[in-house]
XYZ file of N, CA, C and O in Angstrom:
740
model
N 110.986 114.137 80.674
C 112.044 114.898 81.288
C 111.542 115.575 82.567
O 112.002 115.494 83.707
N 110.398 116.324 82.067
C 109.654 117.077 84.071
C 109.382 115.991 84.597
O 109.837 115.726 85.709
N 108.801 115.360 84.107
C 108.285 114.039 84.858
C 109.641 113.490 85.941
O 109.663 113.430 87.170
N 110.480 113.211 85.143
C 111.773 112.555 86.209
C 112.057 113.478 87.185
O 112.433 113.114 88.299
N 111.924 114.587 86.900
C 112.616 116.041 87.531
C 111.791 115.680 88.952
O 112.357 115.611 90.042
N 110.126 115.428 88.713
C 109.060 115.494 89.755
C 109.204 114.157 90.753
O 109.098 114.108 91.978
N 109.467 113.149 89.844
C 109.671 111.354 90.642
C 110.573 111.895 91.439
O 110.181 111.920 92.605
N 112.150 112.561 91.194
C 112.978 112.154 91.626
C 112.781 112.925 92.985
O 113.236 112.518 94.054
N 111.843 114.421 92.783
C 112.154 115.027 94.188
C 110.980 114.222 94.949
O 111.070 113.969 96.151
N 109.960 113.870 94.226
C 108.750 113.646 95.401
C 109.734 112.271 96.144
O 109.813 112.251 97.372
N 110.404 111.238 95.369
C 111.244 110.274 96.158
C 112.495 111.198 97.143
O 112.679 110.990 98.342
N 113.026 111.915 96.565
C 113.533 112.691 98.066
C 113.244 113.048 99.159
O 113.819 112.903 100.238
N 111.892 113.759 98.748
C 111.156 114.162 99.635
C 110.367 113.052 100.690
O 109.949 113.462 101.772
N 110.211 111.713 100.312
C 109.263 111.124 100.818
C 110.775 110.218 101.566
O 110.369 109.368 102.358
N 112.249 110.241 101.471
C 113.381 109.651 102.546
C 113.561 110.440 103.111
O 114.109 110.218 104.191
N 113.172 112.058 102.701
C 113.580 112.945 104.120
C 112.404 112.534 105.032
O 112.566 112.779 106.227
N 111.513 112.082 104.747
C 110.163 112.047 105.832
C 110.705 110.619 106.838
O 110.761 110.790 108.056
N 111.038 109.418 106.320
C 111.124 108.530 106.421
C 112.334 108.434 107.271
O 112.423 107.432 107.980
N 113.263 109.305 107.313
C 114.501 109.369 107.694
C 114.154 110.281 108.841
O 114.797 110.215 109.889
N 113.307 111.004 108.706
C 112.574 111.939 110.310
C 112.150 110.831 111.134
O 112.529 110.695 112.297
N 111.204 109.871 110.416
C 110.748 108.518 111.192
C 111.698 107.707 112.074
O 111.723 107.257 113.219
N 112.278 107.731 111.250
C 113.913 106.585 111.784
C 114.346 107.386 112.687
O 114.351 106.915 113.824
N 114.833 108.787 112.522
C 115.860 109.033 113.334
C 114.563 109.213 114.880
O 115.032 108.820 115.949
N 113.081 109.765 114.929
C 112.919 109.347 115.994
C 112.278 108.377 116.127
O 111.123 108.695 115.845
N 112.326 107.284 116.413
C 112.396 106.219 116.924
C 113.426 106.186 118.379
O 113.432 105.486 119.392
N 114.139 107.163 117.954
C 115.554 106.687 118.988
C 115.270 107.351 120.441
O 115.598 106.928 121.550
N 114.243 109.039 119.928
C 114.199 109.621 121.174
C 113.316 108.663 122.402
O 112.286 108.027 122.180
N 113.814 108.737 123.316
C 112.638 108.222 124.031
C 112.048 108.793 124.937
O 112.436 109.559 125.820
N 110.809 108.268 124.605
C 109.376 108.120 125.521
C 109.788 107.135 126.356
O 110.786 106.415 126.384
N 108.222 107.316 127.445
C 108.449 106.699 128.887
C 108.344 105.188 128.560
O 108.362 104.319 129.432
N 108.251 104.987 127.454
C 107.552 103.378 127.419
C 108.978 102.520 126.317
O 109.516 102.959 125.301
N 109.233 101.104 127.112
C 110.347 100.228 126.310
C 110.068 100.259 124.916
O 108.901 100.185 124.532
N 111.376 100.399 123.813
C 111.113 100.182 122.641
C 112.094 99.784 122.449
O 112.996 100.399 123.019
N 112.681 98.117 121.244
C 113.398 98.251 120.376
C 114.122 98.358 120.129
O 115.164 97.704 120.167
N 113.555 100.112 119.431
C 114.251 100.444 118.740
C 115.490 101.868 119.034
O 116.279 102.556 118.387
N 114.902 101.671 120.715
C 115.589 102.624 121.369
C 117.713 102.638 121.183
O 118.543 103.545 121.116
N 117.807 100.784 121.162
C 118.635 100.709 121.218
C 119.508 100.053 119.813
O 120.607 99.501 119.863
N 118.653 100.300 118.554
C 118.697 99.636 117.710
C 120.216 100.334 116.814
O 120.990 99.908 115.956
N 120.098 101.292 117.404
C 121.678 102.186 116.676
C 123.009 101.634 117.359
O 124.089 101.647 116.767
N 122.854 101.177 118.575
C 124.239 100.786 119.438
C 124.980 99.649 118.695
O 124.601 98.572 118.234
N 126.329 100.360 118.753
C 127.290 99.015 117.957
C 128.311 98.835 119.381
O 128.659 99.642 120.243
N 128.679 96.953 119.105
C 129.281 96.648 120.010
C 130.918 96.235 119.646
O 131.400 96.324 118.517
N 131.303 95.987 120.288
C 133.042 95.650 120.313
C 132.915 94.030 119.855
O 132.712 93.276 120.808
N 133.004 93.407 118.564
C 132.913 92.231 118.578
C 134.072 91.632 117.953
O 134.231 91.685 116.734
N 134.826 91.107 118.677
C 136.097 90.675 118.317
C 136.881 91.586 117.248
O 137.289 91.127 116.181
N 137.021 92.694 117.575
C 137.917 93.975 117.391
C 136.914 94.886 115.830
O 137.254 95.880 115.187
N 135.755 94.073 115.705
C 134.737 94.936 114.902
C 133.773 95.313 115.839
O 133.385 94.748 116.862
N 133.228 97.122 114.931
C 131.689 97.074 115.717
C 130.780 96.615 114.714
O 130.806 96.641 113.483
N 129.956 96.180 115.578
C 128.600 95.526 114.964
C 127.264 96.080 115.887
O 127.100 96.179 117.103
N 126.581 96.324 114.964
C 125.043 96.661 115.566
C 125.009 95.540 116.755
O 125.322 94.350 116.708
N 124.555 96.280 117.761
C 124.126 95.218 119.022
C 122.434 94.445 118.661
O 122.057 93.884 119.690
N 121.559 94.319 117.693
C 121.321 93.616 116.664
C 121.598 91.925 116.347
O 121.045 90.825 116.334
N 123.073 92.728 116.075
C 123.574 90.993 115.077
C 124.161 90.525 116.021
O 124.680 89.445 115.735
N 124.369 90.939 117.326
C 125.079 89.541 118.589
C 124.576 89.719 119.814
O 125.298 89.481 120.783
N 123.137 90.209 120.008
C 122.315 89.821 120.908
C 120.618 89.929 120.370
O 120.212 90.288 119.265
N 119.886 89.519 121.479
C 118.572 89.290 120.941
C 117.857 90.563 122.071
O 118.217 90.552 123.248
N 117.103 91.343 121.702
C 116.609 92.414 122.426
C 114.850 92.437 122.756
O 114.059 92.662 121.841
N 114.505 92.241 123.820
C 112.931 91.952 123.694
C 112.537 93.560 124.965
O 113.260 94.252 125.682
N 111.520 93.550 124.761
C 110.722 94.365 125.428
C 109.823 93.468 127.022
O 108.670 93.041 126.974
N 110.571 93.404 128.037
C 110.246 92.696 129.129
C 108.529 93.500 129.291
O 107.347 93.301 129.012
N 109.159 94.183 129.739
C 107.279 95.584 130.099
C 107.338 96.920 129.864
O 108.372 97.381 129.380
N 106.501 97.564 130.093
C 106.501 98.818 129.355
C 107.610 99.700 130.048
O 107.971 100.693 129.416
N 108.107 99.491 131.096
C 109.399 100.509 131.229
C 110.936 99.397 131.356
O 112.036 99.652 131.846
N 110.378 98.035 130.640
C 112.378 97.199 130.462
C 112.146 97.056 129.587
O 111.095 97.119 128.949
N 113.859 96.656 129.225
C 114.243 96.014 128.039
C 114.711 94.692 128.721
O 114.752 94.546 129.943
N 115.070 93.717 127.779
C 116.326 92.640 128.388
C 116.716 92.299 127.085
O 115.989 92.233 126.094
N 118.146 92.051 127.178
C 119.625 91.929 126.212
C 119.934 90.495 127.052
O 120.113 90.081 128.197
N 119.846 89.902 125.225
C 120.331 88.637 125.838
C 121.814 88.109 124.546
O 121.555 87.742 123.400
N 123.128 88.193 125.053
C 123.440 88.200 124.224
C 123.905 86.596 123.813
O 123.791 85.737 124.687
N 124.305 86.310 122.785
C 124.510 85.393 122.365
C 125.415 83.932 122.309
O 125.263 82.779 121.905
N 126.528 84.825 123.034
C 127.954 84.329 123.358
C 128.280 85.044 124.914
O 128.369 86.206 125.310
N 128.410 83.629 125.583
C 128.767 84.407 127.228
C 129.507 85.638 127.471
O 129.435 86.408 128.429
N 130.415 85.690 126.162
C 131.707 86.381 126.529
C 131.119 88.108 126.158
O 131.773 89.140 126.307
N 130.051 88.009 125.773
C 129.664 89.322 124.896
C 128.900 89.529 126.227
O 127.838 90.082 125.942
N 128.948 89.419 126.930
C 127.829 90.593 127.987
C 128.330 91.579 128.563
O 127.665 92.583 128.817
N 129.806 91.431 128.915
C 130.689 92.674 129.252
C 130.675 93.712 127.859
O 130.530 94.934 127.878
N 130.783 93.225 127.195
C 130.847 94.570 125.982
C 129.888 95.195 125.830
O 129.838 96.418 125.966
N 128.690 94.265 125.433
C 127.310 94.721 125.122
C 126.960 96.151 126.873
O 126.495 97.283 126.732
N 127.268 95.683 127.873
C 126.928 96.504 128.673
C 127.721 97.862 128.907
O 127.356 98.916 129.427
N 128.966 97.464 128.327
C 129.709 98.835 127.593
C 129.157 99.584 127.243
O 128.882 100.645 127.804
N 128.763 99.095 125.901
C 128.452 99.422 125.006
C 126.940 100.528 124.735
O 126.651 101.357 123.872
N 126.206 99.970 126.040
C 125.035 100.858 126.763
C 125.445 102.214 127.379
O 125.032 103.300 126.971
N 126.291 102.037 128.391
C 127.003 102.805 129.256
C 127.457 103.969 128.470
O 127.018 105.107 128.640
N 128.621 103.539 127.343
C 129.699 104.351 126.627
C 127.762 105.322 125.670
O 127.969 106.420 125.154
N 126.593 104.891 125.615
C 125.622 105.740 124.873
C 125.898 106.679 125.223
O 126.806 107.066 125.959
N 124.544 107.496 124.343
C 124.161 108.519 124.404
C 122.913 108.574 125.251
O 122.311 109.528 125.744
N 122.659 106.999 125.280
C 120.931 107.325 126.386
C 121.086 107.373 127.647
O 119.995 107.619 128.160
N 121.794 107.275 128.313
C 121.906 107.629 129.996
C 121.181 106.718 130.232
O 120.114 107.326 130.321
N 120.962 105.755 130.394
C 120.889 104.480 130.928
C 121.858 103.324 131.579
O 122.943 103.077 131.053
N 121.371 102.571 132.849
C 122.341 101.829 133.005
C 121.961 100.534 133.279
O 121.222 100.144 134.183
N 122.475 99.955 132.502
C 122.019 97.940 132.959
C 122.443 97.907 134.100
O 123.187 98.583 134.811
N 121.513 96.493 134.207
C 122.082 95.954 135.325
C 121.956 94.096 134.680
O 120.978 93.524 134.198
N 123.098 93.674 134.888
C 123.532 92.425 134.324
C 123.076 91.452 135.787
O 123.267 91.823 136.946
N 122.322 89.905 135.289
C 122.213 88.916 136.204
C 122.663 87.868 135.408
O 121.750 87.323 134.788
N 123.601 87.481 135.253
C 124.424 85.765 134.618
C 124.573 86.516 133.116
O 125.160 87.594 133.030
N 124.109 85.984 132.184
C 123.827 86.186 130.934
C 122.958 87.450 130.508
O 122.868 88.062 129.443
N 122.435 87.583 131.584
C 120.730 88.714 130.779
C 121.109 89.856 131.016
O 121.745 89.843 132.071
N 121.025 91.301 130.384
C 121.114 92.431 130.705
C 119.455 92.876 130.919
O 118.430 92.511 130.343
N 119.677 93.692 131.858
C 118.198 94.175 132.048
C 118.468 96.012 131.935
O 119.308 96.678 132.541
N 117.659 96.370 131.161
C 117.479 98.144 131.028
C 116.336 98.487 131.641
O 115.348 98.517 130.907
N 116.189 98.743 132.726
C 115.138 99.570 133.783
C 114.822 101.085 133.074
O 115.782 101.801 133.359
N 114.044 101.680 132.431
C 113.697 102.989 132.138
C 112.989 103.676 133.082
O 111.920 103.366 133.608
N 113.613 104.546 133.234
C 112.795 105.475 134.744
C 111.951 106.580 133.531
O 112.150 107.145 132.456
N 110.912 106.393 134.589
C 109.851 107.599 134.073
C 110.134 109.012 133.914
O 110.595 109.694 134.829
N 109.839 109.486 132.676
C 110.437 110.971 132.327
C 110.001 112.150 132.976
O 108.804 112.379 133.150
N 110.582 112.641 133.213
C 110.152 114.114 134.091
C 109.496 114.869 133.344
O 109.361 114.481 132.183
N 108.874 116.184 133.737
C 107.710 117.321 132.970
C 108.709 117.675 132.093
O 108.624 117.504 130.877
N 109.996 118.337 132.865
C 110.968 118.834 131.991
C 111.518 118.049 131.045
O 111.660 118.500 129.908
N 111.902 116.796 131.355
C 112.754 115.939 130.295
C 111.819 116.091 128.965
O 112.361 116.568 127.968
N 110.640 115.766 128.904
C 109.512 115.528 128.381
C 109.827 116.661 127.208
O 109.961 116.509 125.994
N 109.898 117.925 128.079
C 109.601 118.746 127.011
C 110.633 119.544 126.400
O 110.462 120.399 125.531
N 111.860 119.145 126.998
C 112.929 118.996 126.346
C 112.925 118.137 124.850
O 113.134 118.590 123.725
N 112.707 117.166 125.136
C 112.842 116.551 124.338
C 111.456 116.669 123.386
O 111.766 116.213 122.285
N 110.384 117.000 123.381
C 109.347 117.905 122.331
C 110.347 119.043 121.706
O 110.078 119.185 120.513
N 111.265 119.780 122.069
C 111.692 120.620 121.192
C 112.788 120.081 120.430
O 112.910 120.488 119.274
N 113.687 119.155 120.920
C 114.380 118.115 119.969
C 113.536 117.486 118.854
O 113.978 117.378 117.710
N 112.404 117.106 119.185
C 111.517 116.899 118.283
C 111.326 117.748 116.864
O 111.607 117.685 115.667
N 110.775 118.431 117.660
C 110.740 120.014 116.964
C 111.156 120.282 115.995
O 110.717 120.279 114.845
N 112.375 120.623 116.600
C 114.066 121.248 115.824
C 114.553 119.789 114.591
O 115.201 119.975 113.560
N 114.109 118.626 115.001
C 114.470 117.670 113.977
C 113.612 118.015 112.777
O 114.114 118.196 111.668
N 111.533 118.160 113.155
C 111.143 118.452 112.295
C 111.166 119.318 111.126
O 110.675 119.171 110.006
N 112.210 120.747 111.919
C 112.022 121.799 110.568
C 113.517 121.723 110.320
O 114.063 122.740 109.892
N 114.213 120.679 110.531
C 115.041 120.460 109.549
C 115.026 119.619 108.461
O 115.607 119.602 107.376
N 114.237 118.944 109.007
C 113.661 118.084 107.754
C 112.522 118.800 106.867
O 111.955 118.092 106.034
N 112.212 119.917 106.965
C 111.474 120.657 106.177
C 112.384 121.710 105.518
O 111.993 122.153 104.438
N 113.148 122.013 105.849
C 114.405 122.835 105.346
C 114.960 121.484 104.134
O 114.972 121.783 102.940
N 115.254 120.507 104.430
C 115.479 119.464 103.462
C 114.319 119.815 102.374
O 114.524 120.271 101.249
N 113.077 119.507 102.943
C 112.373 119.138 101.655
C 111.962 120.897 100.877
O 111.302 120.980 99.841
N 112.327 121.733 101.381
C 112.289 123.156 100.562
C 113.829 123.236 99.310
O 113.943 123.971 98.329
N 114.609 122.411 99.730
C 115.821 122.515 99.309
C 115.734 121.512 98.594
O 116.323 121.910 97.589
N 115.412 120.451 98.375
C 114.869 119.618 97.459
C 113.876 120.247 96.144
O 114.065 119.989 94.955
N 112.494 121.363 96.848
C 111.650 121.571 95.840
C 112.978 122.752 94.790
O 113.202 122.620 93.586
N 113.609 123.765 95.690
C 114.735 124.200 95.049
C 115.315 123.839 93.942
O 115.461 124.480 92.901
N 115.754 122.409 94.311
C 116.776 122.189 93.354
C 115.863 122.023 92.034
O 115.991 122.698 91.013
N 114.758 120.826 92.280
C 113.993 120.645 91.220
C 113.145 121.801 90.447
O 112.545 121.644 89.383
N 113.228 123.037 91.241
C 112.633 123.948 89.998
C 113.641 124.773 89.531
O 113.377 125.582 88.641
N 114.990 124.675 90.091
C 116.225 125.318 89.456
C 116.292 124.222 87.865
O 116.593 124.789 86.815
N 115.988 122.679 87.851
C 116.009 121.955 87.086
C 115.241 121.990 85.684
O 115.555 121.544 84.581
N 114.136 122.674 86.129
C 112.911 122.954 85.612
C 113.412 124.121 84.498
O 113.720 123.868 83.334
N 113.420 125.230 85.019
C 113.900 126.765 84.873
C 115.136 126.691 83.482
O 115.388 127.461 82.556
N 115.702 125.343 83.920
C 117.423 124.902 82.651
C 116.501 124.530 82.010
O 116.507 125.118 80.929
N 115.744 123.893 82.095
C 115.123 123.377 80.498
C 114.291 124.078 79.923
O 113.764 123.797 78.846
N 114.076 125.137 80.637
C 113.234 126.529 79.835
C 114.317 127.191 79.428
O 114.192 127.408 78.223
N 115.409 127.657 79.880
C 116.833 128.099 79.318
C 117.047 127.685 78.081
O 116.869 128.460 77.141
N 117.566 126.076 77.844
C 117.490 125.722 76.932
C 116.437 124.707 75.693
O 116.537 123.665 75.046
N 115.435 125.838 75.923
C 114.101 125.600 74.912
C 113.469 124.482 75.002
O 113.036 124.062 73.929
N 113.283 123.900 75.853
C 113.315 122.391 75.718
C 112.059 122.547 75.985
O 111.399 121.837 75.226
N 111.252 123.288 76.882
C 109.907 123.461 77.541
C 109.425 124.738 77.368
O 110.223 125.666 77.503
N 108.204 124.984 77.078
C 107.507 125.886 77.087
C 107.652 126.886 78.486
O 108.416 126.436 79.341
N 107.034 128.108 78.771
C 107.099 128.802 79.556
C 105.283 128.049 80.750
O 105.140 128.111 81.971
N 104.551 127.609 79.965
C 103.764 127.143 80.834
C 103.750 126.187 81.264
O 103.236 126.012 82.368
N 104.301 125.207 80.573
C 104.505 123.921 81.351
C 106.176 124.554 82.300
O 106.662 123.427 82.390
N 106.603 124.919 82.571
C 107.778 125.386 83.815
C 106.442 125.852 84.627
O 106.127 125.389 85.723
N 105.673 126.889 83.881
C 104.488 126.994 85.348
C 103.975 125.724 85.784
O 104.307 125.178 86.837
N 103.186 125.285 84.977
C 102.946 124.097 85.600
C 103.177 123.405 86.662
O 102.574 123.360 87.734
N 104.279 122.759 86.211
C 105.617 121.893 86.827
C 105.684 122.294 88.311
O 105.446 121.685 89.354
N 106.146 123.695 87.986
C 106.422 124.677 89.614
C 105.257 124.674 90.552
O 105.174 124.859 91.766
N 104.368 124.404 89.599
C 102.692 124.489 91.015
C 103.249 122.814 91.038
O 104.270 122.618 91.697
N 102.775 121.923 90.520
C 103.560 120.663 90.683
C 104.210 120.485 91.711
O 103.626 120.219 92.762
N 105.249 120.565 91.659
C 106.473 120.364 92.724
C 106.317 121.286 94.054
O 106.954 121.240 95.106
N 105.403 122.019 93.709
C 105.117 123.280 95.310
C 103.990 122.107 95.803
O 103.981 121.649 96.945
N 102.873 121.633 94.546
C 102.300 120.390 95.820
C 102.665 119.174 96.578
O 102.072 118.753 97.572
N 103.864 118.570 95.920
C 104.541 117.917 96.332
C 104.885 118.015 97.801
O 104.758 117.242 98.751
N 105.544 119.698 97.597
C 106.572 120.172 98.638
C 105.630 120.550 99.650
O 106.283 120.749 100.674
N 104.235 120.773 99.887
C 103.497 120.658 100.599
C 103.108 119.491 101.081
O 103.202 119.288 102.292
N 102.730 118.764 100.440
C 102.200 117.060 100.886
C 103.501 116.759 101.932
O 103.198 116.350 103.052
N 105.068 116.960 101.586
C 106.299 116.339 102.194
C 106.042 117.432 103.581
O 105.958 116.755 104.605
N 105.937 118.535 103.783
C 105.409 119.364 104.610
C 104.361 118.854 105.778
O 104.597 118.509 106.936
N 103.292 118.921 105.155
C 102.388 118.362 106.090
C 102.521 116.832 106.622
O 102.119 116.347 107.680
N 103.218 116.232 105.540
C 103.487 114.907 106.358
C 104.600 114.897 107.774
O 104.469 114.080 108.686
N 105.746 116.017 107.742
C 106.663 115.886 108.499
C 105.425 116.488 109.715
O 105.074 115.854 110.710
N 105.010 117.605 109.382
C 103.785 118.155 110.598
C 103.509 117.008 111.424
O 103.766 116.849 112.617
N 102.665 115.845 110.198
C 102.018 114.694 111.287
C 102.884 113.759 112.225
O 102.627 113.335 113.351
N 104.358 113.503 111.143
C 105.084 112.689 111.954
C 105.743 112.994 113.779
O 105.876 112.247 114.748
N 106.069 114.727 113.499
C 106.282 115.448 114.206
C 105.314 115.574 115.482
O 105.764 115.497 116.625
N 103.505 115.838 115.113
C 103.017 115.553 116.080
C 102.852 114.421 117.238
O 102.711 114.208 118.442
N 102.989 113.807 115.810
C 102.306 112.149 116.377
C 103.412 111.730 117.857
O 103.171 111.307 118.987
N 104.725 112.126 117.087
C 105.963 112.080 118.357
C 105.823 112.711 119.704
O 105.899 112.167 120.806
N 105.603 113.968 119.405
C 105.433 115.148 120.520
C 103.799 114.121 121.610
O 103.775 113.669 122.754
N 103.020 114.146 120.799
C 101.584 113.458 121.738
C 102.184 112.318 122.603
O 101.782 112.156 123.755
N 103.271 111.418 121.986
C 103.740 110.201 122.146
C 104.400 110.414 123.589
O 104.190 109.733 124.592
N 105.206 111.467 123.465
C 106.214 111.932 125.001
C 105.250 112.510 125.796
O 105.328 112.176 126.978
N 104.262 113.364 125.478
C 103.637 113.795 126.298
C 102.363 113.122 127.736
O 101.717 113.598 128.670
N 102.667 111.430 126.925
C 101.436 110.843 127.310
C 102.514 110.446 128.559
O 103.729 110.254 128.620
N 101.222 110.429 129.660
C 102.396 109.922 131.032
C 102.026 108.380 131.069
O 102.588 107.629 131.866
């Protein structure tokens, strides 16, 4: 019964980390990625679809992309579909190919976006405190109803506080590792 209580948060805890990962991926650094554009959905015959599943996206050099989409007719959308972002970027289309030129980030942009960083990280630590929460509110009911001793709830609670540290220090590293990442010119 603690046992599940402990799987289930350390697995919470370890998609809030993972889900810090994912979501930056998106910020960008000075250098082409991916996965910069891996969230954009396009207009595909009156569905959206990840721009993904109807073009092919490569990394030309460290500051392009090129979008190649699949079907002639999809290059007007797909370049929409850039435009209508959130990244302030703008193609520039030659026949078929979209090309994404990334201009080099400013001191300020830079560190703008370190505190977006930031601010993502201790929300994702606010997640994983609210996670150790729930699981020792979980803990605490089954000392309520007799089910567990008063030392194994201690236990448990140092337990799940190491957990909630390990999920802690991991968001720390992910968090740094990002911030070093923008900072590099």
């Amino acid at each position: 019964m603690i046992d599940d209580i402990k799987k289930d948060a350390q697995t919470r805890m370890h998609k809030s980390v993972e889900a810090l990962r994912h979501d930056l991926t998106k910020v960008r650094t000075g250098r082409a990625s991916t996965a910069l554009v891996d969230h954009l959905k396009v207009n595909y015959y009156g569905s959206d679809m990840p721009l993904t599943q109807v073009a092919s996206v490569t990394v030309a050099d460290a500051r392009s992309l090129v979008i190649t989409p699949w079907e002639k007719q999809m290059v007007a959308p797909v370049e929409k579909a850039i435009l209508a972002s959130d990244l302030g970027l703008n193609p520039t289309t030659a026949g078929t190919v979209i090309r994404i030129n990334l201009p080099a980030l400013t001191e300020e942009r830079r560190k703008e976006l370190s505190k977006l960083v930031h601010n993502e990280g201790e929300n994702t630590k606010v997640a994983i405190r609210n996670i150790r929460r729930d699981a020792i509110g979980q803990v605490k009911d089954l000392l309520k109803e007799k089910l567990i001793s008063e030392d194994e709830e201690r236990r448990s609670g140092d337990e799940i506080q190491k957990l909630t540290d390990k999920g802690i220090k991991d968001v720390d590293e992910v968090v740094k590792a990002k911030e070093q990442e923008l900072m590099a010119v």
